[in-house]
Amino acid sequence: MDLHLHDTMTRRKRRFEPADPNRITMYVCGPTVYNYAHIGNARPFVVFDVLFRLLRRAYGDDAVRYARNITDIDDRIIAKAQEAREPFTAITERYAAVFREDMAALNVLTPSFEPHATGAIDAMLDLIDLLVANGAAYRAASGVYFSVAADADYGRLSGRAQEDLRAGARVEGEDDKRDPSDFALWKTAKPGEPFWNSPYGQGRPGWHLECSAMIKSALGETIDIHAGGHDLIFPHHENEIAQSETANGAPLARYWLHNGFLTMASEKMSKSLGNIVTVHDLLAAGHRGETLRFALLSAHYRAPLDWTDQLLEQAKASLDRLYGALQRATAAERAEPPAAFLEALSDDLNTPRAVAELFTLATQINASDTAEEKARLAGALRAAGDLIGLLQAEPDAWFKGGADDAEIDALVAQRVAARKAKDFAEADRLRAALDARGVIVMDGPEGSAWRRA
Ligand code: AMP
Ligand code: ZN
């Protein structure tokens, strides 16, 4: 089945044809680890995880090389470390660990490569050398800069006019740039800031250069797919293109993908606006990772998605319905996902349409007369779920699943013991306590099972 992806560079959907079907390369700009990730930050990692899964299915697990970096040196990290009076590495290690936990909870697969910016400083300096050698970069007291004038096509990804690119490009402390839209490749360290020694003085890399260098070392000069949030188109990806292509003399990426914003009350969720909900807090409040993932996939990745309590409730109810259908079928072998489901995903990752196909399967399971038919359909539902990272739990565990599982297990066991001892008053008291928690107890010959109402 042909995969079509919307390419930001050409502004249209294009059939995906890898340069080499035995080696598909994909890069997603990863998190800057200085704080808890908000649910908007998680959106690109979840939607492009679906793409990763789809590519693995189409070309084979080993053929797909997916790199998602960790930005572990950056102005915001330094500011946070100074404020907390801690080494910057203490901050980045802490939040990189939180990020890994968040991703695991959201059923996001580990990428093939997770390069850290601080592990690729040599590759960054090599790129600067190339750019200085071909006259595209120059040294100033505050750092080394890329000269935007060296790239005749600068601005082609965002489609901005040169005047727009120049407007607002002033950055504090960069007064010695030749042109306001020139951007830093290397920033001279100020007193007290972390630094690396280099031929360009003690300093640290610019953010855009980090990705260009990590892409080149992990995947090569030209990759198939480069992706990230919509806010990265300009200046981040524009600058990655300018420096990589000027240094390497080869296109950086063959397809550019960008996800739309997660919003709250129609405003972009962002740390600077302060309207954020962190993945960490959502999980701590008892929402399951799969519910968050379902909510994120309920809209098309390029469309905006408004984060509301209602969205979460719907996601939970939808998963309950799908797990309910699975529970009514006997455990099934994985089967082929339905063609309509695959078609939806192949059409620029249309997850809302794909999810609708999951409901169709659930309805068919519930309506089918034979156990064989139910099991066959459940196998298809399972396989479809795998492809978008949903329905990864066992139905019984899903309906139990909660922070107080162990307590409920204990109450149920006490009630079984009370009944055995014919202490019916105690058994009734325990049943009432379980009712109050919304737990349904199912008594059977083998003991008692339970699920949440
Ligand atoms: P950061 O950790 O700030 O570098 O951001 C990580 C990723 O989250 C980037 O790909 C951003 O484009 C993306 N992102 C940030 N805010 C949002 C949002 N509100 N909705 C969707 N994606 C976002
Ligand atoms: Zn990047």
XYZ file of C-alpha atoms and ligand atoms in Angstrom:
477
model
C 0.000 0.000 0.000
C 1.349 3.406 -0.966
C 2.090 5.793 1.835
C 1.343 9.452 1.173
C 2.748 12.165 3.423
C 2.157 15.895 3.464
C 5.489 17.582 2.776
C 5.893 21.084 4.190
C 8.585 21.952 1.605
C 6.403 21.342 -1.453
C 3.159 22.103 0.437
C 1.393 19.027 -0.863
C 0.850 15.350 -0.180
C 3.455 13.214 -1.897
C 3.828 9.493 -2.330
C 6.589 8.351 0.012
C 9.487 6.772 -1.856
C 12.566 6.180 0.287
C 15.992 6.743 -1.239
C 16.825 3.163 -0.238
C 14.032 0.774 0.835
C 16.566 -1.196 2.889
C 17.593 1.859 4.876
C 14.854 4.353 5.719
C 16.112 7.361 7.680
C 13.970 9.558 9.879
C 14.793 12.301 12.383
C 12.497 14.039 14.857
C 13.750 17.023 16.868
C 13.653 15.813 20.450
C 12.973 17.504 23.757
C 15.004 20.176 25.491
C 15.373 18.569 28.907
C 15.093 21.328 31.517
C 11.555 20.791 32.759
C 8.623 18.374 32.739
C 7.311 17.906 29.195
C 3.771 19.176 28.658
C 1.225 17.162 26.731
C 1.748 19.436 23.679
C 5.451 18.532 23.663
C 4.428 14.883 23.627
C 2.292 15.276 20.510
C 5.117 15.070 17.930
C 6.691 12.089 19.689
C 3.380 10.203 19.689
C 2.270 11.030 16.139
C 5.690 10.335 14.623
C 5.859 7.122 16.651
C 2.851 6.050 14.581
C 4.848 6.864 11.443
C 7.809 4.862 12.796
C 5.530 1.862 13.395
C 3.976 2.180 9.950
C 7.386 2.354 8.241
C 8.610 -0.670 10.205
C 5.587 -2.616 9.068
C 6.142 -1.602 5.438
C 9.932 -1.979 5.188
C 10.900 -4.247 8.095
C 11.953 -3.399 11.647
C 15.671 -3.349 10.892
C 15.370 -1.211 7.775
C 14.035 1.846 9.615
C 16.620 4.091 11.310
C 14.869 6.581 13.519
C 16.855 9.166 15.457
C 15.251 11.431 18.074
C 17.734 13.599 19.900
C 17.963 14.920 23.424
C 18.846 18.622 23.540
C 20.923 18.718 26.706
C 22.721 22.017 26.286
C 20.815 25.206 25.518
C 20.256 28.708 26.932
C 17.102 27.642 28.797
C 18.965 24.765 30.452
C 21.761 27.085 31.550
C 19.259 29.593 32.957
C 17.486 26.845 34.904
C 20.785 25.467 36.280
C 21.879 28.929 37.420
C 18.532 29.525 39.095
C 18.644 26.123 40.864
C 22.390 26.487 41.659
C 23.046 23.042 40.235
C 25.371 21.789 37.507
C 23.486 21.839 34.215
C 24.061 18.084 33.854
C 22.072 17.456 37.055
C 19.111 19.229 35.450
C 19.384 17.463 32.103
C 19.867 13.996 33.573
C 16.853 14.415 35.833
C 14.517 15.594 33.079
C 15.831 13.174 30.459
C 14.876 10.357 32.863
C 11.403 11.858 33.362
C 11.052 12.162 29.593
C 11.896 8.478 29.108
C 9.271 7.523 31.713
C 6.675 9.730 30.027
C 7.388 8.193 26.619
C 7.160 4.656 27.997
C 3.791 5.480 29.596
C 2.560 6.794 26.238
C 3.591 3.523 24.492
C 6.161 5.415 22.421
C 8.759 2.996 21.041
C 12.409 3.701 21.762
C 13.936 5.171 18.593
C 16.907 3.446 16.951
C 19.177 6.302 18.050
C 18.880 8.846 20.852
C 21.868 11.117 20.369
C 22.593 13.706 23.052
C 23.750 17.111 21.854
C 26.640 17.128 24.343
C 27.850 13.849 22.811
C 28.123 15.344 19.320
C 30.234 18.487 19.908
C 33.021 17.275 17.587
C 30.552 16.731 14.745
C 29.249 20.275 15.337
C 32.751 21.744 15.177
C 33.397 19.790 11.958
C 30.346 21.447 10.396
C 31.539 24.877 11.523
C 34.927 24.155 9.932
C 33.223 23.350 6.624
C 31.098 26.495 6.758
C 34.037 28.740 7.655
C 36.076 27.148 4.862
C 33.456 27.872 2.226
C 32.878 31.406 3.432
C 29.356 30.858 4.808
C 30.325 31.419 8.447
C 32.317 34.147 10.189
C 33.743 34.764 13.634
C 32.754 37.612 15.900
C 33.496 38.262 19.584
C 30.137 36.840 20.710
C 30.467 33.679 18.616
C 30.546 32.157 15.157
C 27.643 33.020 12.865
C 26.091 31.607 9.742
C 25.786 34.284 7.096
C 22.281 34.021 5.697
C 23.472 35.890 2.597
C 25.517 32.759 1.738
C 22.330 30.793 1.045
C 20.498 32.253 -1.952
C 17.420 30.097 -1.224
C 17.192 30.872 2.487
C 13.568 30.842 3.614
C 12.299 28.197 1.195
C 10.757 25.893 3.819
C 8.717 28.545 5.602
C 8.088 30.501 2.407
C 8.834 33.732 4.207
C 9.963 36.761 2.272
C 13.462 38.042 3.002
C 12.090 41.145 4.777
C 9.994 38.998 7.137
C 13.011 36.840 7.877
C 15.006 39.882 8.853
C 12.328 41.452 11.013
C 12.524 40.531 14.654
C 15.716 38.523 14.324
C 17.526 40.610 16.937
C 18.933 38.497 19.719
C 20.331 39.985 22.885
C 24.117 39.793 23.094
C 24.549 39.250 19.357
C 25.141 42.884 18.379
C 28.274 42.042 16.426
C 26.437 40.043 13.736
C 26.826 41.348 10.198
C 23.131 40.906 9.480
C 20.302 40.603 12.050
C 19.046 37.358 10.468
C 22.448 35.649 10.751
C 22.297 32.997 13.446
C 24.747 31.538 15.950
C 26.632 28.313 15.222
C 28.831 28.704 18.286
C 28.222 30.969 21.280
C 31.164 32.365 23.226
C 30.798 31.425 26.904
C 30.091 34.208 29.356
C 31.687 33.956 32.818
C 30.124 31.109 34.805
C 28.565 29.411 31.781
C 29.460 25.833 30.800
C 31.789 25.641 27.811
C 33.748 23.370 25.482
C 37.195 24.267 24.181
C 37.345 24.765 20.429
C 39.324 26.502 17.685
C 36.576 29.151 17.945
C 37.191 29.788 21.619
C 35.471 28.476 24.728
C 31.780 28.216 24.064
C 28.791 26.042 23.295
C 26.910 25.121 20.126
C 23.864 26.910 18.767
C 20.622 24.910 18.930
C 20.114 24.619 15.159
C 23.644 23.337 14.641
C 23.068 20.590 17.197
C 20.414 18.903 15.057
C 22.363 19.325 11.804
C 25.370 17.588 13.368
C 23.388 14.799 15.047
C 21.515 14.068 11.807
C 24.786 13.832 9.888
C 26.485 11.553 12.413
C 23.518 9.294 13.176
C 21.915 9.053 9.731
C 23.912 10.801 6.989
C 23.843 13.995 4.902
C 20.452 13.418 3.277
C 17.645 11.735 5.204
C 14.231 10.585 4.052
C 12.032 12.233 6.673
C 12.585 15.157 9.019
C 9.785 15.985 11.438
C 8.826 18.117 14.402
C 6.237 20.569 15.678
C 4.908 23.343 13.455
C 6.755 25.981 15.484
C 10.060 24.469 14.382
C 9.594 25.357 10.687
C 11.020 28.811 11.312
C 13.668 29.482 12.344
C 14.853 26.043 13.519
C 14.362 23.899 10.429
C 15.048 26.772 8.052
C 18.427 27.220 9.741
C 19.163 23.499 9.836
C 18.606 23.443 6.061
C 20.786 26.497 5.448
C 23.774 25.235 7.400
C 23.550 21.512 6.490
C 23.035 22.075 2.790
C 25.688 24.788 2.559
C 28.202 22.590 4.416
C 27.403 19.257 2.759
C 26.306 20.342 -0.706
C 23.393 17.886 -0.462
C 19.692 18.236 0.427
C 19.033 17.707 4.152
C 15.690 15.910 3.964
C 13.467 14.538 1.216
C 10.178 14.949 3.141
C 9.385 17.514 5.860
C 6.544 16.771 8.299
C 5.125 19.112 10.931
C 2.423 18.514 13.520
C -0.161 21.124 14.479
C -0.425 22.646 17.925
C -2.086 21.301 20.967
C -4.101 24.187 22.407
C -5.977 25.094 25.569
C -8.898 27.454 25.101
C -7.620 27.866 21.520
C -4.201 29.123 22.611
C -1.034 27.164 21.904
C 0.037 25.211 24.964
C 3.456 26.587 25.827
C 5.726 27.088 28.764
C 6.089 30.781 28.001
C 2.301 31.357 28.126
C 2.050 29.201 31.260
C -1.038 27.285 30.036
C 0.507 23.872 30.339
C -0.470 20.443 31.655
C 2.478 18.116 32.094
C 2.420 14.440 31.148
C 3.843 13.743 34.582
C 0.899 15.432 36.361
C -1.684 13.784 34.117
C -0.246 10.367 34.950
C -0.009 11.235 38.648
C -3.703 12.221 38.552
C -4.504 8.637 37.554
C -4.965 9.017 33.794
C -3.427 6.133 31.990
C -0.769 6.687 29.334
C -2.908 4.944 26.756
C -5.788 7.340 27.435
C -3.460 10.292 26.820
C -2.172 8.651 23.651
C -5.702 7.980 22.414
C -6.610 11.627 23.021
C -3.533 12.806 21.090
C -4.343 10.540 18.150
C -8.011 11.489 18.030
C -7.243 14.435 15.736
C -5.277 14.435 12.497
C -1.671 15.311 13.320
C -1.634 18.466 11.199
C -4.845 19.832 12.718
C -4.941 21.759 15.980
C -6.208 19.792 18.972
C -7.803 21.455 21.970
C -6.958 19.762 25.273
C -10.023 19.553 27.530
C -11.355 17.351 30.335
C -14.031 16.208 27.927
C -11.413 15.027 25.430
C -9.843 12.872 28.143
C -13.206 11.487 29.243
C -14.061 10.584 25.658
C -10.690 8.930 25.173
C -11.179 6.834 28.295
C -14.745 5.880 27.306
C -13.592 4.963 23.785
C -10.865 2.697 25.103
C -13.339 1.101 27.527
C -15.561 0.292 24.579
C -12.708 -1.240 22.562
C -11.378 -3.229 25.513
C -14.933 -4.314 26.285
C -15.197 -5.862 22.823
C -11.841 -7.593 23.280
C -13.002 -8.931 26.636
C -16.035 -10.533 25.019
C -13.818 -12.487 22.626
C -11.474 -15.264 23.652
C -7.804 -14.284 23.565
C -6.940 -14.019 19.901
C -3.894 -14.468 17.709
C -2.809 -11.278 15.975
C -4.387 -11.100 12.492
C -4.141 -8.597 9.621
C -5.524 -5.145 10.382
C -8.470 -4.306 8.095
C -7.615 -2.727 4.728
C -9.639 0.404 5.499
C -7.589 0.931 8.656
C -4.301 0.662 6.734
C -5.625 2.942 4.001
C -6.490 5.614 6.554
C -2.999 5.562 8.062
C -1.372 5.516 4.637
C -3.254 8.678 3.764
C -0.969 11.092 5.603
C -1.451 9.299 8.952
C -5.187 9.837 9.198
C -5.542 8.529 12.755
C -9.137 9.752 13.323
C -10.268 7.648 10.358
C -8.131 4.743 11.530
C -9.672 4.940 15.012
C -13.160 4.900 13.460
C -12.193 1.555 11.902
C -11.352 0.240 15.378
C -14.914 1.042 16.436
C -16.285 -0.721 13.388
C -14.379 -3.825 14.463
C -15.655 -3.526 18.038
C -19.232 -3.319 16.773
C -18.679 -6.384 14.591
C -17.232 -8.329 17.528
C -20.202 -7.459 19.709
C -22.668 -8.423 16.965
C -21.051 -11.663 15.834
C -22.677 -14.949 16.824
C -19.796 -17.376 17.076
C -16.767 -17.499 19.318
C -14.565 -18.176 16.257
C -15.796 -15.072 14.502
C -15.351 -12.944 17.623
C -11.806 -14.272 18.042
C -10.921 -13.585 14.403
C -12.195 -10.006 14.610
C -10.455 -9.490 17.960
C -7.196 -10.609 16.323
C -7.649 -7.931 13.669
C -8.479 -5.338 16.344
C -5.356 -6.276 18.294
C -3.137 -5.997 15.215
C -4.642 -2.639 14.293
C -4.095 -1.439 17.858
C -0.438 -2.510 17.710
C 0.138 -0.382 14.659
C -0.883 2.806 16.448
C 0.342 1.774 19.895
C -3.098 1.273 21.456
C -4.843 -1.704 23.105
C -1.521 -2.832 24.532
C -2.998 -4.054 27.830
C -5.000 -7.183 28.586
C -8.717 -6.308 28.820
C -9.021 -7.572 32.426
C -6.015 -5.532 33.482
C -7.404 -2.480 31.673
C -10.714 -2.635 33.534
C -8.932 -3.100 36.815
C -6.029 -0.745 36.073
C -5.648 1.948 38.657
C -3.396 3.179 41.394
C -5.391 1.384 44.122
C -5.452 -2.055 42.479
C -3.590 -3.707 45.339
C -6.018 -2.325 47.929
C -8.993 -3.542 45.927
C -7.400 -6.965 45.497
C -7.047 -7.095 49.303
C -10.705 -6.074 49.907
C -11.918 -8.691 47.423
C -9.766 -11.359 49.095
C -11.107 -10.401 52.538
C -14.643 -10.681 51.236
C -13.962 -14.136 49.786
C -12.587 -15.201 53.187
C -15.632 -13.737 55.008
C -18.006 -15.663 52.739
C -16.073 -18.862 53.274
C -16.359 -18.320 57.032
C -20.100 -17.619 56.488
C -19.655 -14.173 58.033
C -22.214 -12.615 55.697
C -22.468 -9.336 57.580
C -18.745 -8.763 57.024
C -19.007 -9.879 53.404
C -21.820 -7.366 52.812
C -19.849 -4.607 54.491
C -16.888 -5.311 52.184
C -19.132 -5.428 49.139
C -20.504 -1.982 50.062
C -16.949 -0.672 50.454
C -16.097 -1.992 46.981
C -19.311 -0.533 45.516
C -18.324 2.838 46.898
C -15.107 2.635 44.902
C -16.987 1.846 41.725
C -15.778 -1.742 41.679
C -17.964 -4.557 40.360
C -17.280 -7.968 41.930
C -18.083 -11.054 39.915
C -18.449 -14.147 42.114
C -17.688 -17.437 40.432
C -16.900 -21.024 41.410
C -13.145 -20.308 41.319
C -13.312 -17.239 43.548
C -14.103 -13.613 42.792
C -12.951 -11.408 39.909
C -13.541 -7.684 39.767
C -13.559 -4.753 37.376
C -14.246 -1.072 37.522
C -17.762 0.054 36.654
P 10.834 21.479 23.120
O 11.114 20.455 24.189
O 10.314 22.769 23.670
O 12.038 21.683 22.224
O 9.647 20.922 22.209
C 9.539 19.579 21.807
C 8.583 19.433 20.648
O 7.252 19.818 21.022
C 8.899 20.259 19.415
O 8.759 19.434 18.264
C 7.837 21.337 19.410
O 7.556 21.789 18.106
C 6.667 20.595 19.992
N 5.630 21.441 20.593
C 5.815 22.418 21.518
N 4.621 22.948 21.894
C 3.662 22.282 21.196
C 2.220 22.356 21.168
N 1.537 23.199 21.939
N 1.562 21.503 20.359
C 2.236 20.618 19.593
N 3.581 20.500 19.575
C 4.298 21.313 20.373
Zn 16.094 20.041 15.302
